[in-house]
């Protein structure tokens, strides 16, 4: 054979001849030629694989035109090639085993091998490329259909595996002998390897285990036998960079190379290449970097021992920019620690490496990148789960993790909470971690340790010198004793008994030395050395006491054996070797601690007993060591529990996080913490309750699951015992719970009932517990069971409906009279029978009602009437309110029941005797005088307790409110239900009539007219139904107006009493009585507008003048309800509502802010005028009020242009020095408000308005504030032009440095976005601003010089600064006064509708009491606005009205009782002042609306 086949780098190279012996393809056949010669090819291959030598060109032609050749031809050629390679692989072993074969045979087989292998690999790559190519033929065809057209009927996956196996057979032979010299050429190896790598690029290949393993073994053979290691390393790096799915398969392949093919150098080569990579390129190629990181981590997990020596080359990436690579290196460290460095038999080098890795992981907990921080915490989580964290690192690591709970990244917080939970569940200290118990045990065990410690304080010096000095003193005596001992004859005697231990012998030696019995000590050491020759105690050691030279001089007289004995005695005496190794904690710590329970007294006694059984001969040293282990264990436990305790407040805050992941993980933590008995965990469990209202379904389900796990899953005992445990657990939740927690608990119980998690057995036990049928049940347990039953009835009313008699008998019987809390909770449970107050549309079900003589109502009446005089019980009023709710919801005739209760209570008040009242006054000094009946007979007076009277008034007030609700809701709903039922009956009757009429034989036009008439009647009936609704509503409204609290009704008879108590604070000074009366008055006013209008002035008087904050706080809430009920009546008094924002009490301010927020956001109050008072609340000293104010403006900003519309007015009012808002607070408020101005048009308009207001400023402070507001705006091009156009408004103010700085800020913002054409405008504006600023500065210097030159000794001299303080000329004052008069005359919203009165100071003004201005006349100054001309700036002093032009008032001629009738509503309105005594007028001045 004259040619040699050379493996080409490219397929076209076979068409070019470069040498005489090179094989070249002569001709590429056409498709037609191929089809005609294919049969001859099959016949040629029957003779063997050598046929490839003659037919290579034909197969090459098929390969070159593979896309055009028919499928059958491709399949036949492929089959022939695979078969040829397999046959050749089976023929080669016989040839290769021959010692010597000729050159032609070698060359023939070599060419056959190269040709068949080359063609096979080329066909494999071509078919693989066709298989992975995406479908682009037509849109309708999917990928699967495209694959079918390529592969035809054959299975490419199976064929691919056959081909790889054939190549594996070839490379496993000693084919190197075919080459000369006998080394396989690199091109042949790369050809086979590249084909394998090409197969791995297909993700489907990596998913097929058979093909993947075959490829891995083929490549492993190439690495081991053909020096492909370095090439494989570089190729793996390339594949990882471009194919992210290969990270795990490549790690698996490298593991195979290292373990089965002994190619460990591949790991070193790959790690070295990764370490050399450019960090900047890694940042840009994030996909490749992820592959590298995942590959390294998985490789470390598979072969940690081989990765450990190579980790140093990749540590450089910890300081690189790529966070992904940092995560990868840290992941490698964690895997090495877990798999390789967590063994118990680590040497010093291994421990050092482990500590370095863990230190690095700790450092990166504070990495700058959040993804790295979360990844590191995840790694620590993995290490903790594998129990690979050394005990000494727990405390420090826990501190770091607790700090990450406040990380700004939710991802980091999530993993930190998970890690804390894992720490808790995997802690090595115990299954229960109550901190107080652990601390008590630590103190106890520490005290015991101190007791058993040897009383030798000189043995424990801080620097060790006293013991060494003592040894130096006795050393000569010991040396003498040793010399004497050598001269004496040895006497054989047993100094050490069988029961003696090592520790006891050492302590005896030390004691003998201290007692100067040196010979005995030496003999004992000699005997002990014979008994324990290998113990380190009796090995000679240099203690280092004294200098070496001195020792040599002192020991010259001693023999070597005596010197060794002297060193042993010294070591024992000084204590360098006396310390025995500490025992294993598992051998010392009691079993109760090992199992995870807390250290109890019983456990400590067991330890003591066990130690006592060992006998006293065990020695003090062993006992001390054991006690030291216990103390150290308890110290670690206390530290761990303390750190966990520190995390609980932060985790409680995370329960309110916006991130759902934070909430879910925190819930899981608190469940685990509660199970471990962690102190403070109960607080988190209670806070979880409110999450039952969460809109997130996952959060709600997590809460239900958490409480199910904690309270509904007891273990042990029978079914009844488990149900009883559930009852006790749920009852414990009701103890000490707030109103909000009880409401959330009710929703949770309802959810449990709906999902059938609360079984019927639990409900039965709750009834038994309520009825005291279970032994040992207390009254509190009974009330808790009743609460739970009422909560469960919210989801299933039959729970209460089936046991109404039991409920009434127990809760409203004798027990109810003794325990009003129980009676109140009974009423709460009974209310569940009524269901929802609002009925669903179309629901015609008759409501559940009971007769008036039912035991429910009689028992309730008895409790209320008989208990009204029991003033020591504070639950009468709560019971009364719930009882009245029950009566109105469940009674057929509630007015009869309530009337009897009121009459019974009034009877007790009327029948009170003076002697009894005197006894009550001895207990309660404050009493009340009240008329026995309405003022018709004022001469008859009876004395009664203020407490009893307050309860009567509370009863009347709540009765009036419930009567209103009954009439407006229940009665209206019932009338509507009955009317709808009647209409349905009429419709049914009409349909029947129509049917019968149609069935009659005679059908005449007259009958047709009759049907039309009926239809028209039905239409009229529909209209009549609507009018009937209006008539009923009007009738009920008339009843509320005339017959409930007015007229001659029972409640109306009590109205004068309520008014008298409210109007006479000196006669009725009792705080509780006044609070109750004011609430009753407000409830009465809610019923009737006539009553409300008559007593509105009295209610506002109470609001402003009541000394008790609780009364003012309650009244402002009542006025909020009145604003919804009668908005037209309350509207003129709006300024009085705003005035409470300046109340001294933070409680009143908070309630006022909440009421105004609801009124404004519900469009019940106009946003104007005094809204600046709400803005001032944003800087309130109470953070809660400030947060509420900010929340209000945030919600207001969502209502169109509301913020924009009020901004000019807000700026003017808040910048007025008389407002009392400091400049710092003003800026804080404006920063927040201007953040809502986002539109360019709004900013442009505000620029013009604020510029115009510069002209009306009185002080430099106002100008500074306006300039600051301008600097807060983001100005567009038009905004800059507006500023330029209005330059004259503020040009004269630019002399101030602060104002100039504000405008410089505006210019800086404008330059940042200015276009070239706008830049000139900005530059021009800047020049004008600088020019005016410099001019103003020079004017100020001139004024300062003039002031210095002016004589200062004259009286009445006025300095220029003082004269310019207000910045106004007389002409300007007149202009301002005229403008003010004009505004007052033209204003219709703020002026006439708000009668004048006194105004209180703002809280911010209280701090400036020392800076009150002189009592002079203040001028009313208005700041003009383009759209709100009725906004004024003025100072409000007592007696000063806004209607006077100069702010003056004629107080001498003023009527002591000013006309309070609003101007707008002056026509047709009269204020009724009946029932108000003259004493009230003398002692309590009424309030009037303020402007």
Coordinates of N, CA and C in Angstrom, one line a residue, residues 454-462 464-468 470 510 514 573-574:
X454 N -10.5 22.5 96.2 CA -9.6 22.5 97.4 C -9.3 23.9 97.9
X455 N -9.3 24.0 99.2 CA -9.1 25.4 99.8 C -7.6 25.7 99.9
X456 N -7.0 25.9 98.7 CA -5.6 26.2 98.7 C -5.4 27.4 97.7
X457 N -5.8 28.6 98.2 CA -5.7 29.8 97.4 C -4.3 30.0 96.8
X458 N -3.3 29.6 97.6 CA -1.9 29.8 97.1 C -1.6 29.0 95.9
X459 N -2.4 27.9 95.7 CA -2.1 27.1 94.5 C -2.7 27.7 93.2
X460 N -3.5 28.7 93.4 CA -4.1 29.3 92.2 C -3.8 30.8 92.1
X461 N -2.5 31.1 92.1 CA -2.2 32.6 92.0 C -2.4 33.0 90.6
X462 N -2.5 34.3 90.4 CA -2.7 34.9 89.1 C -1.5 34.7 88.3
X464 N 1.3 32.7 89.3 CA 2.0 31.5 89.6 C 3.2 31.7 90.5
X465 N 3.6 32.8 90.9 CA 4.8 33.0 91.7 C 4.8 32.5 93.1
X466 N 3.7 32.6 93.9 CA 3.7 32.2 95.3 C 4.0 30.7 95.4
X467 N 3.5 29.8 94.6 CA 3.7 28.4 94.7 C 5.2 28.1 94.3
X468 N 5.7 28.7 93.3 CA 7.1 28.5 93.0 C 8.0 29.0 94.1
X470 N 7.3 29.1 97.2 CA 7.2 28.1 98.3 C 8.1 26.9 98.0
X510 N 1.2 15.5 97.3 CA 1.2 17.0 97.5 C 1.0 17.3 98.9
X514 N 3.5 19.3 101.6 CA 3.1 20.5 102.4 C 3.2 20.3 103.9
X573 N 4.1 19.4 93.1 CA 3.9 20.5 94.1 C 3.4 21.8 93.4
X574 N 4.1 22.2 92.3 CA 3.7 23.4 91.6 C 2.4 23.3 90.9

